[in-house]
PDB file of C-alpha atoms in Angstrom:
ATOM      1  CA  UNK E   1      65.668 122.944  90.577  1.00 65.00           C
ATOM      2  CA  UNK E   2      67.080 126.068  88.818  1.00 69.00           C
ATOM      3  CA  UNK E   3      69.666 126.007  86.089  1.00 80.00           C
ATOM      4  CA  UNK E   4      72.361 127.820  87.953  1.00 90.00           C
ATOM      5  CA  UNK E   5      75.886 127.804  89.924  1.00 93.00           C
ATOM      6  CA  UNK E   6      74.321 127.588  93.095  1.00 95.00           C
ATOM      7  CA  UNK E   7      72.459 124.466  92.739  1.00 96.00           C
ATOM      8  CA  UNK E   8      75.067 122.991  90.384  1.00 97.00           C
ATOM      9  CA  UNK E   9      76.986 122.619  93.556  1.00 97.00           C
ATOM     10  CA  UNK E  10      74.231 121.579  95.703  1.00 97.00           C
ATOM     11  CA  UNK E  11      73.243 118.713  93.115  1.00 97.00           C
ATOM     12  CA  UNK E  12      76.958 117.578  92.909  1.00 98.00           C
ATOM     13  CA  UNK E  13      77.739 117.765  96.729  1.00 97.00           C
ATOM     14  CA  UNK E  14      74.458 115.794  97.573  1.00 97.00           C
ATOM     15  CA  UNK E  15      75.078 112.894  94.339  1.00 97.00           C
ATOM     16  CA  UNK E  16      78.846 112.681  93.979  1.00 97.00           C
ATOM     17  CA  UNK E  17      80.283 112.049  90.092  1.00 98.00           C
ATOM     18  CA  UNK E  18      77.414 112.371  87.946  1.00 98.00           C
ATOM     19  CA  UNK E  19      76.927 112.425  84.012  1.00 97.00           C
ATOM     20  CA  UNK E  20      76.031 115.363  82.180  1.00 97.00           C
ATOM     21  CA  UNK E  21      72.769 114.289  81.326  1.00 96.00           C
ATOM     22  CA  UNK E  22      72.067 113.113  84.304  1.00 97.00           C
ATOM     23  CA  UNK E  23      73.168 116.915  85.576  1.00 97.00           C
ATOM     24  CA  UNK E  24      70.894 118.312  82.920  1.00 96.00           C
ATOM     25  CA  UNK E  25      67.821 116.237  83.936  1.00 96.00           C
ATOM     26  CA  UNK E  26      67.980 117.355  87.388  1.00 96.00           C
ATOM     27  CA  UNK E  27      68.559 120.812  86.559  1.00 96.00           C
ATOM     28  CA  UNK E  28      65.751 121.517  84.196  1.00 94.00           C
ATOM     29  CA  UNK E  29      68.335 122.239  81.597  1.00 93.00           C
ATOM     30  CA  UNK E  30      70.056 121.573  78.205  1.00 95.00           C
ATOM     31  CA  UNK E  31      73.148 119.974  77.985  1.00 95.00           C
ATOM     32  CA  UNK E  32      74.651 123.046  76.704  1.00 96.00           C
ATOM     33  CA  UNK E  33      73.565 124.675  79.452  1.00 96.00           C
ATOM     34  CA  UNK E  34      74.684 122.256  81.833  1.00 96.00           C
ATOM     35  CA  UNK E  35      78.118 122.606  80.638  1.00 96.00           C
ATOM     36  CA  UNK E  36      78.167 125.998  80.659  1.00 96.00           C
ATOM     37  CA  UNK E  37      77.229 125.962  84.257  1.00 97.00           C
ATOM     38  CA  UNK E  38      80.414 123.287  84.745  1.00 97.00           C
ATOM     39  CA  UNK E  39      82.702 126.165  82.756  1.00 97.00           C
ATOM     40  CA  UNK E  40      81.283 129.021  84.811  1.00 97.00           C
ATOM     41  CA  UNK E  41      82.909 126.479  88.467  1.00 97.00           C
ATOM     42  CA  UNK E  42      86.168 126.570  87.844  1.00 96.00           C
ATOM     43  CA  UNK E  43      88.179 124.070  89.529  1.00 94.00           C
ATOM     44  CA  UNK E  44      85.411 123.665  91.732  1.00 96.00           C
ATOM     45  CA  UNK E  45      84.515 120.849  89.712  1.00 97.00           C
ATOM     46  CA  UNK E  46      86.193 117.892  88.741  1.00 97.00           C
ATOM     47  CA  UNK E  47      85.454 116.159  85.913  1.00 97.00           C
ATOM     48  CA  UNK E  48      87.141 112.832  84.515  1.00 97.00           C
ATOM     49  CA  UNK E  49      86.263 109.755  82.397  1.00 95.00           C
ATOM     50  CA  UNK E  50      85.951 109.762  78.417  1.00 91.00           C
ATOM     51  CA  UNK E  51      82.629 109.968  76.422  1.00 87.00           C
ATOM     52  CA  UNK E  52      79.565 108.593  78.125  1.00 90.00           C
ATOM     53  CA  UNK E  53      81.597 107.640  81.374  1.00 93.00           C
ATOM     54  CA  UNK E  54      82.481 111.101  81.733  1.00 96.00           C
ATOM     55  CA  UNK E  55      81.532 111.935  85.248  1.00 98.00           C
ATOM     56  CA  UNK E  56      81.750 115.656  87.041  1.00 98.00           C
ATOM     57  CA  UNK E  57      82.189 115.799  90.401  1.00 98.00           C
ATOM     58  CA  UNK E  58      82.008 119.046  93.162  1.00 98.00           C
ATOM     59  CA  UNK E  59      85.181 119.664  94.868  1.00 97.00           C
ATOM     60  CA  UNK E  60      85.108 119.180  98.556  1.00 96.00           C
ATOM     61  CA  UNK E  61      87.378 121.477 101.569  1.00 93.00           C
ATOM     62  CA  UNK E  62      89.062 119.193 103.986  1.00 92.00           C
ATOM     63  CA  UNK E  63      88.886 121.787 107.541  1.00 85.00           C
ATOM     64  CA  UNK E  64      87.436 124.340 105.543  1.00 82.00           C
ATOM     65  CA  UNK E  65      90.279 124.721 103.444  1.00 80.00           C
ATOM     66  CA  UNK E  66      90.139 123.797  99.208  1.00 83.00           C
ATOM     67  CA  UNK E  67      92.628 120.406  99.415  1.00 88.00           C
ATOM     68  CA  UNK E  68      94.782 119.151  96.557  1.00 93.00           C
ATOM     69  CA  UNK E  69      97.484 116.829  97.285  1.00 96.00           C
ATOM     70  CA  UNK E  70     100.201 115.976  94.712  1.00 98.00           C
ATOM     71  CA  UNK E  71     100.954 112.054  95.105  1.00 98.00           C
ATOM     72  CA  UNK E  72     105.095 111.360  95.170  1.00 98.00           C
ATOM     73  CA  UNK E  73     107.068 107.642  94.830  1.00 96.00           C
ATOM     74  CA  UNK E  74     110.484 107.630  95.629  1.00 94.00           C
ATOM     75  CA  UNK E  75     112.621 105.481  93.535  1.00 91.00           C
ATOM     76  CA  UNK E  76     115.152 103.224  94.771  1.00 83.00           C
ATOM     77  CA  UNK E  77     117.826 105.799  94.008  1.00 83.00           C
ATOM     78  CA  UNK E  78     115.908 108.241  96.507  1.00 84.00           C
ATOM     79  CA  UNK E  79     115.021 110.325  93.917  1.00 91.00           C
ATOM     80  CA  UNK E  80     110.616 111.249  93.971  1.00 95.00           C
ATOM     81  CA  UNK E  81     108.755 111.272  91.067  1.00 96.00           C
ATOM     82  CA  UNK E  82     105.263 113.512  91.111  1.00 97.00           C
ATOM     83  CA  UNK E  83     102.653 110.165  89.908  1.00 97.00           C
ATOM     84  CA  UNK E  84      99.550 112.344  90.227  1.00 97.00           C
ATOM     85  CA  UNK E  85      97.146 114.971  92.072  1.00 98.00           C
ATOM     86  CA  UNK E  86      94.469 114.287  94.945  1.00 98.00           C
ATOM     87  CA  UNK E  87      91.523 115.770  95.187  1.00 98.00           C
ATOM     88  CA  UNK E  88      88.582 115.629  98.223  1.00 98.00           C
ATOM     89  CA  UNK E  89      85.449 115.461  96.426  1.00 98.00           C
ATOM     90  CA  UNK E  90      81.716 115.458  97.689  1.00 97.00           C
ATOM     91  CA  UNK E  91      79.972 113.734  99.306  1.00 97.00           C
ATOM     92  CA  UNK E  92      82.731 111.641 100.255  1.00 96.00           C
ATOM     93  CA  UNK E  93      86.022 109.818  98.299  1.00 97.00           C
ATOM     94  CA  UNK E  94      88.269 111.305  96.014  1.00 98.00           C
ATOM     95  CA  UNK E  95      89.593 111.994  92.495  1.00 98.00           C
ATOM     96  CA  UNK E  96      93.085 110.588  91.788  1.00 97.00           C
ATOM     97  CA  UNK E  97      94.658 112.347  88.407  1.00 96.00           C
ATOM     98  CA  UNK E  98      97.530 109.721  87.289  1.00 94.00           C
ATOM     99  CA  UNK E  99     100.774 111.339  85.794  1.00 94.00           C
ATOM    100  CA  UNK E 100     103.001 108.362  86.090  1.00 91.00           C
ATOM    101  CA  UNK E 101     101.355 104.875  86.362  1.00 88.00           C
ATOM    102  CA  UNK E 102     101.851 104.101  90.278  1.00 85.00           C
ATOM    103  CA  UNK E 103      99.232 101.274  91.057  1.00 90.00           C
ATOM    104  CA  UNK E 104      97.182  99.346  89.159  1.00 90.00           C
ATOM    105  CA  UNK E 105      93.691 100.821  89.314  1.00 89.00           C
ATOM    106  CA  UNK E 106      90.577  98.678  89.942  1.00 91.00           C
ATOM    107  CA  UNK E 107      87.982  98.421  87.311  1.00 91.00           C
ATOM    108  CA  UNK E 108      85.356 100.751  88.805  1.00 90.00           C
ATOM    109  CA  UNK E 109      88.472 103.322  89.862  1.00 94.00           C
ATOM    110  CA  UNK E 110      89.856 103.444  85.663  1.00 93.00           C
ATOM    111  CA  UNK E 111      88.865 107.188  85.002  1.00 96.00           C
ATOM    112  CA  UNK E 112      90.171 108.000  88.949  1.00 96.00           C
ATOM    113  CA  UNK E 113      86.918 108.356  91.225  1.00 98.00           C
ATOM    114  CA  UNK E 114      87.275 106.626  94.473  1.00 97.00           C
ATOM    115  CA  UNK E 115      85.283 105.989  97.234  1.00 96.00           C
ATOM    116  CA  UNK E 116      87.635 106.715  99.795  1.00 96.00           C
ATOM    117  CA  UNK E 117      91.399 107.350  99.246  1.00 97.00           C
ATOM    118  CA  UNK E 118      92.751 105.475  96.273  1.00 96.00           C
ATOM    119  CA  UNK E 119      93.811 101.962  98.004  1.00 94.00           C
ATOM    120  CA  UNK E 120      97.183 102.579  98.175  1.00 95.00           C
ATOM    121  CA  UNK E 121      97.724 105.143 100.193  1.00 95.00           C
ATOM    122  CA  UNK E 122      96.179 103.129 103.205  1.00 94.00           C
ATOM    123  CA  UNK E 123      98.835 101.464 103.418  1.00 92.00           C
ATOM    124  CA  UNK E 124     100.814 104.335 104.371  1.00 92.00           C
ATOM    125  CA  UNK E 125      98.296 104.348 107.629  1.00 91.00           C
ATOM    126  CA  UNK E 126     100.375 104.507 111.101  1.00 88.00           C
ATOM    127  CA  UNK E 127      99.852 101.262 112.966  1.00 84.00           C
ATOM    128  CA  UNK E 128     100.857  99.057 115.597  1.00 79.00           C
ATOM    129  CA  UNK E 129     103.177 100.855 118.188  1.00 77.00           C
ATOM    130  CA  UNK E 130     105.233 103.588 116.637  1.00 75.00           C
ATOM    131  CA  UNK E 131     102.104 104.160 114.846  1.00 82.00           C
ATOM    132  CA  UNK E 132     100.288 104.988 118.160  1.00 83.00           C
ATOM    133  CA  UNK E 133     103.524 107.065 119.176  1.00 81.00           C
ATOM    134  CA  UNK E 134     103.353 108.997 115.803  1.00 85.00           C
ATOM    135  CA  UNK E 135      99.360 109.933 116.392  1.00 88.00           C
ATOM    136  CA  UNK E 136     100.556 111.126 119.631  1.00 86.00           C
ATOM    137  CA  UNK E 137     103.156 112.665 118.535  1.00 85.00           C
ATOM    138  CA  UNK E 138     101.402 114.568 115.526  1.00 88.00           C
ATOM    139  CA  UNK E 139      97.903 114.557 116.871  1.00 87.00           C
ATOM    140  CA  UNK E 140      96.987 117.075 118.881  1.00 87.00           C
ATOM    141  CA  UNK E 141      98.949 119.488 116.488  1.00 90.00           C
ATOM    142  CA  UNK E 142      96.377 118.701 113.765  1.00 91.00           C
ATOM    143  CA  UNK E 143      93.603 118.242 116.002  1.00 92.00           C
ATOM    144  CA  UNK E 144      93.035 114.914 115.290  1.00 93.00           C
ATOM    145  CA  UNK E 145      92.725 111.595 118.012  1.00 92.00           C
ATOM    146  CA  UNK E 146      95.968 110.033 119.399  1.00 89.00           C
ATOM    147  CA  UNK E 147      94.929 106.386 118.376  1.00 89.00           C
ATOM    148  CA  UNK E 148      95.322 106.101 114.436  1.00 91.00           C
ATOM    149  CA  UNK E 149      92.868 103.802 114.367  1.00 89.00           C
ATOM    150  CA  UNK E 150      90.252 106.507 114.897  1.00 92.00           C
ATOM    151  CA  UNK E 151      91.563 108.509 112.023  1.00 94.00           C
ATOM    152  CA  UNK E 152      88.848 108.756 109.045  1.00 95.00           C
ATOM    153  CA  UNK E 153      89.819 109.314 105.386  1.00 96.00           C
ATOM    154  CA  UNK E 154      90.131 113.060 106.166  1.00 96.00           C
ATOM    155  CA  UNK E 155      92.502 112.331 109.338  1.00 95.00           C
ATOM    156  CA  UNK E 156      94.633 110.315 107.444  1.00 95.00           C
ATOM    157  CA  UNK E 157      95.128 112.233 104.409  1.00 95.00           C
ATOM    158  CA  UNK E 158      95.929 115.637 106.882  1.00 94.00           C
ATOM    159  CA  UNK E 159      98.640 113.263 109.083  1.00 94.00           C
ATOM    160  CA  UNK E 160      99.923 112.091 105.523  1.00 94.00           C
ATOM    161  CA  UNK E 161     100.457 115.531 104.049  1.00 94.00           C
ATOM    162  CA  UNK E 162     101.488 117.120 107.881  1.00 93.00           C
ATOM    163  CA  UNK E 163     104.278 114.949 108.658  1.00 93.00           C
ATOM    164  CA  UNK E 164     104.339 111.674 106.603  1.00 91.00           C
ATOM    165  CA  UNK E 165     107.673 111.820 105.386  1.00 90.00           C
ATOM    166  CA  UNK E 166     108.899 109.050 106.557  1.00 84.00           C
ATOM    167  CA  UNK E 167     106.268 106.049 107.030  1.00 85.00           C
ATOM    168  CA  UNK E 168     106.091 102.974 105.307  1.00 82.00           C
ATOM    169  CA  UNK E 169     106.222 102.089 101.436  1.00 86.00           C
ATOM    170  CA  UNK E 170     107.605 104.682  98.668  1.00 92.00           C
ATOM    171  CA  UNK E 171     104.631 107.348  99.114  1.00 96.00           C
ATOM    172  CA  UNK E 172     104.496 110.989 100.057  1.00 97.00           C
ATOM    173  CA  UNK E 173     101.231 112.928  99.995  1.00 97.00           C
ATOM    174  CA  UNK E 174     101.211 116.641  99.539  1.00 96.00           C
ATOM    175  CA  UNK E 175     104.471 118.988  99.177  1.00 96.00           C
ATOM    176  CA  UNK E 176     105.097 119.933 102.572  1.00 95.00           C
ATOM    177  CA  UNK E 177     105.633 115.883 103.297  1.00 95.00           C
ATOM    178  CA  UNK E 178     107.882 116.078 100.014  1.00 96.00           C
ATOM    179  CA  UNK E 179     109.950 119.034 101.554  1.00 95.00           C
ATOM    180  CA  UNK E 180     110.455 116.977 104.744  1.00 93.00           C
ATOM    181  CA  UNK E 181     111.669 114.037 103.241  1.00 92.00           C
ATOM    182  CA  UNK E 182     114.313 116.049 101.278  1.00 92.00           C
ATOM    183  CA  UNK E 183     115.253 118.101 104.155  1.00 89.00           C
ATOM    184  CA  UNK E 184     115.438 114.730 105.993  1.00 81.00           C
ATOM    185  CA  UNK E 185     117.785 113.921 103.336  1.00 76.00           C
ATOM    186  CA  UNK E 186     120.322 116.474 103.711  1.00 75.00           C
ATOM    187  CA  UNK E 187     120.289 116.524 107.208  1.00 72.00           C
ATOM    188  CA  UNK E 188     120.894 112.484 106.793  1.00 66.00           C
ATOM    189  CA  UNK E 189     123.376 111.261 109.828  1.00 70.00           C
ATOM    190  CA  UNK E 190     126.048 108.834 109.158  1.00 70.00           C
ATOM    191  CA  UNK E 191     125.023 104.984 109.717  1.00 75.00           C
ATOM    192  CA  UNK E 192     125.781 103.431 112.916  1.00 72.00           C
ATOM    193  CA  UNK E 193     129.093 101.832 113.066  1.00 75.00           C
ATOM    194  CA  UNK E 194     129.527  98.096 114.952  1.00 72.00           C
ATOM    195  CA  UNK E 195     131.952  99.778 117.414  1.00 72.00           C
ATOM    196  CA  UNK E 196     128.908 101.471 120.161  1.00 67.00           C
ATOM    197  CA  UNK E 197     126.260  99.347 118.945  1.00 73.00           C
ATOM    198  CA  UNK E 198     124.412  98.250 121.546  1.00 73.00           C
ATOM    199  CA  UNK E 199     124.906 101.603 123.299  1.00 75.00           C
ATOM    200  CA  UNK E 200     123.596 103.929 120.869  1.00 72.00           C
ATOM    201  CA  UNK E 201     120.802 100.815 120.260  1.00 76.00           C
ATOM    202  CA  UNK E 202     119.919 101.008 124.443  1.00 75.00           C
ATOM    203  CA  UNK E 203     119.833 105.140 123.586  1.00 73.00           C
ATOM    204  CA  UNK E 204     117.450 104.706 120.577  1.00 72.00           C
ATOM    205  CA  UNK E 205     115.561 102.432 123.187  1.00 71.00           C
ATOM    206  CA  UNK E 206     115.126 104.231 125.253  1.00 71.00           C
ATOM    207  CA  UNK E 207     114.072 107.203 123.113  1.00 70.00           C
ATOM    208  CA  UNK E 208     111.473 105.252 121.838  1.00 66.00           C
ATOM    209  CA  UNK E 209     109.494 104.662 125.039  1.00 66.00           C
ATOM    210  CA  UNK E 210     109.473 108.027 126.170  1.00 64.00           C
ATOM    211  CA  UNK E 211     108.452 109.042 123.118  1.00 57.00           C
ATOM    212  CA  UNK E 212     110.332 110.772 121.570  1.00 47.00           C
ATOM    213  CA  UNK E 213     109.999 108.827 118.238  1.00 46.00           C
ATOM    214  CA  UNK E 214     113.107 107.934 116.229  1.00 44.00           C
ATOM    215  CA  UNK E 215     112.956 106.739 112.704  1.00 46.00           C
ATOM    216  CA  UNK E 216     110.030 105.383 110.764  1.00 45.00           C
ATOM    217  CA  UNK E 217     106.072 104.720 112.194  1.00 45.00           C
ATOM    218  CA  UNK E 218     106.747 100.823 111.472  1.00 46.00           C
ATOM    219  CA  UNK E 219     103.433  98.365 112.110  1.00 45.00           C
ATOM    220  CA  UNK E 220     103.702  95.863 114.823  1.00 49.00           C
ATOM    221  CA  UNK E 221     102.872  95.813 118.055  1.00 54.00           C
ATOM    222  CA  UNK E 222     106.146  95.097 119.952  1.00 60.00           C
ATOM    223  CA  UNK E 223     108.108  97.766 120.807  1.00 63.00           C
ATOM    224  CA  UNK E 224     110.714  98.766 118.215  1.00 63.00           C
ATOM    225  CA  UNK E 225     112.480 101.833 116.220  1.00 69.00           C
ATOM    226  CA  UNK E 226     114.264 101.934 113.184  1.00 71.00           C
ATOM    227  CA  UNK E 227     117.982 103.054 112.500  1.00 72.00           C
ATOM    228  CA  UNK E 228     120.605 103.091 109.459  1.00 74.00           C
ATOM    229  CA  UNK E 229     123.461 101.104 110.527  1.00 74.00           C
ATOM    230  CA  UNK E 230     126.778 100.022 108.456  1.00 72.00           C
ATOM    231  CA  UNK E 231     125.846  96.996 106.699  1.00 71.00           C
ATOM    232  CA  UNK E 232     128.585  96.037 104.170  1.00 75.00           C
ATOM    233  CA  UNK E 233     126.924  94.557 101.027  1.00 69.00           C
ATOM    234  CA  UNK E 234     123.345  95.593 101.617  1.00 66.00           C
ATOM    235  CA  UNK E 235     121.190  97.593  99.627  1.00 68.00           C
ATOM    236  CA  UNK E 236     120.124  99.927 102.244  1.00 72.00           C
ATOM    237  CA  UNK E 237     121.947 100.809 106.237  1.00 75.00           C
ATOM    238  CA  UNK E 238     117.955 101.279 107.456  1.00 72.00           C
ATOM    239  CA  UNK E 239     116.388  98.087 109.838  1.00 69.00           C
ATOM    240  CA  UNK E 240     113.705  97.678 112.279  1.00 72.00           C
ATOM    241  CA  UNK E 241     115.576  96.615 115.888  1.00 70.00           C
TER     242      UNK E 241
END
């Protein structure tokens, strides 16, 4: 194999996070060279891990577009913190850059190569029934199938940074999710008061089965939605009803 760009990329997209002698080996090449050819990509390499785990990594497009996705936690106050980038890498997985410790990181995930996403941000998967209404909802806009149980890796992380503002845990993925939530913020109603309850509940109801998708993507199976209602002495006016 030639020492060049060209089949840099094709070595890395075909292997995943290799060593540098490793890269050199396959290329026919000196380490020097090796790493010039690493300089010479850009940020279309990733490389991570210290010493002789020090693995590089070709970046990989996500719909034919270059993907990085800044990782967000909101704190308890409301307030997000930025705990690290995303990036798609080849064949398959990811490279997770920590900022801010956010979740402890397996073993074999310590210098941020995973397999898939990083483990975490499954969790943030739409499921049960307002996760079906949410893929339905969001779906065909991205292109992507209307059960979120078909998403991949890919699917997920483009309904994540598209319109997961508001899904379960203290996650957002991507800055256009992070622009939602604040705008979500400021555009905040008032909680529901007891006086009207069960009206403007029978409303939300309704709402819900047609569709139309108020509140969070909660799991479960049984129909539900979410609201913010008064509740004097709680942390938070937001429930599942």
């Amino acid at each position: 194999m030639a020492a060049d760009l060209s089949s840099l990329g094709h070595l890395l997209r075909v292997r995943g996070p290799t060593g540098l002698a490793d890269i050199a080996v396959a290329l026919g090449c000196s380490t020097k060279t090796a790493q010039r050819l690493i300089a010479a990509a850009g940020d279309a390499a990733v490389g991570a891990g210290q010493t002789r785990r020090r693995r590089i990594a070709w970046r990989r497009d996500v719909r034919g577009q270059r993907t990085e996705s800044p990782v967000y936690r909101v704190g308890t106050q409301g307030r997000p913190e930025r705990v690290g980038l995303l990036r798609p890498i080849s064949p398959q997985g990811c490279h997770f850059e920590v900022e801010s410790p956010a979740w402890p990181a397996p073993d074999e995930a310590r210098d941020g190569w995973y397999g898939g996403l990083p483990y975490a941000l499954y969790d943030l998967r739409p499921q049960g029934f307002l996760g079906r209404a949410f893929a339905r909802r969001h779906g065909a806009t991205l292109g992507l199938p209307p059960d979120p149980r078909q998403w991949d890796d890919d699917a997920l992380l483009l309904g994540l940074g598209a319109f997961g503002d508001d899904l379960p845990g203290d996650l957002l993925v991507g800055d256009l999710a992070l622009r939602r939530f604040l705008d979500t913020r400021l555009q905040a109603t008032a909680p529901l008061p007891d006086a009207g309850l069960a009206a403007a509940y029978a409303g939300l109801a309704a709402q819900v089965m047609e569709g139309a998708l108020p509140g969070s993507s909660a799991g479960g199976e049984f129909p539900k939605f979410t609201a913010a209602r008064e509740l004097p002495g709680m942390a938070t006016p937001h429930c599942v009803i």
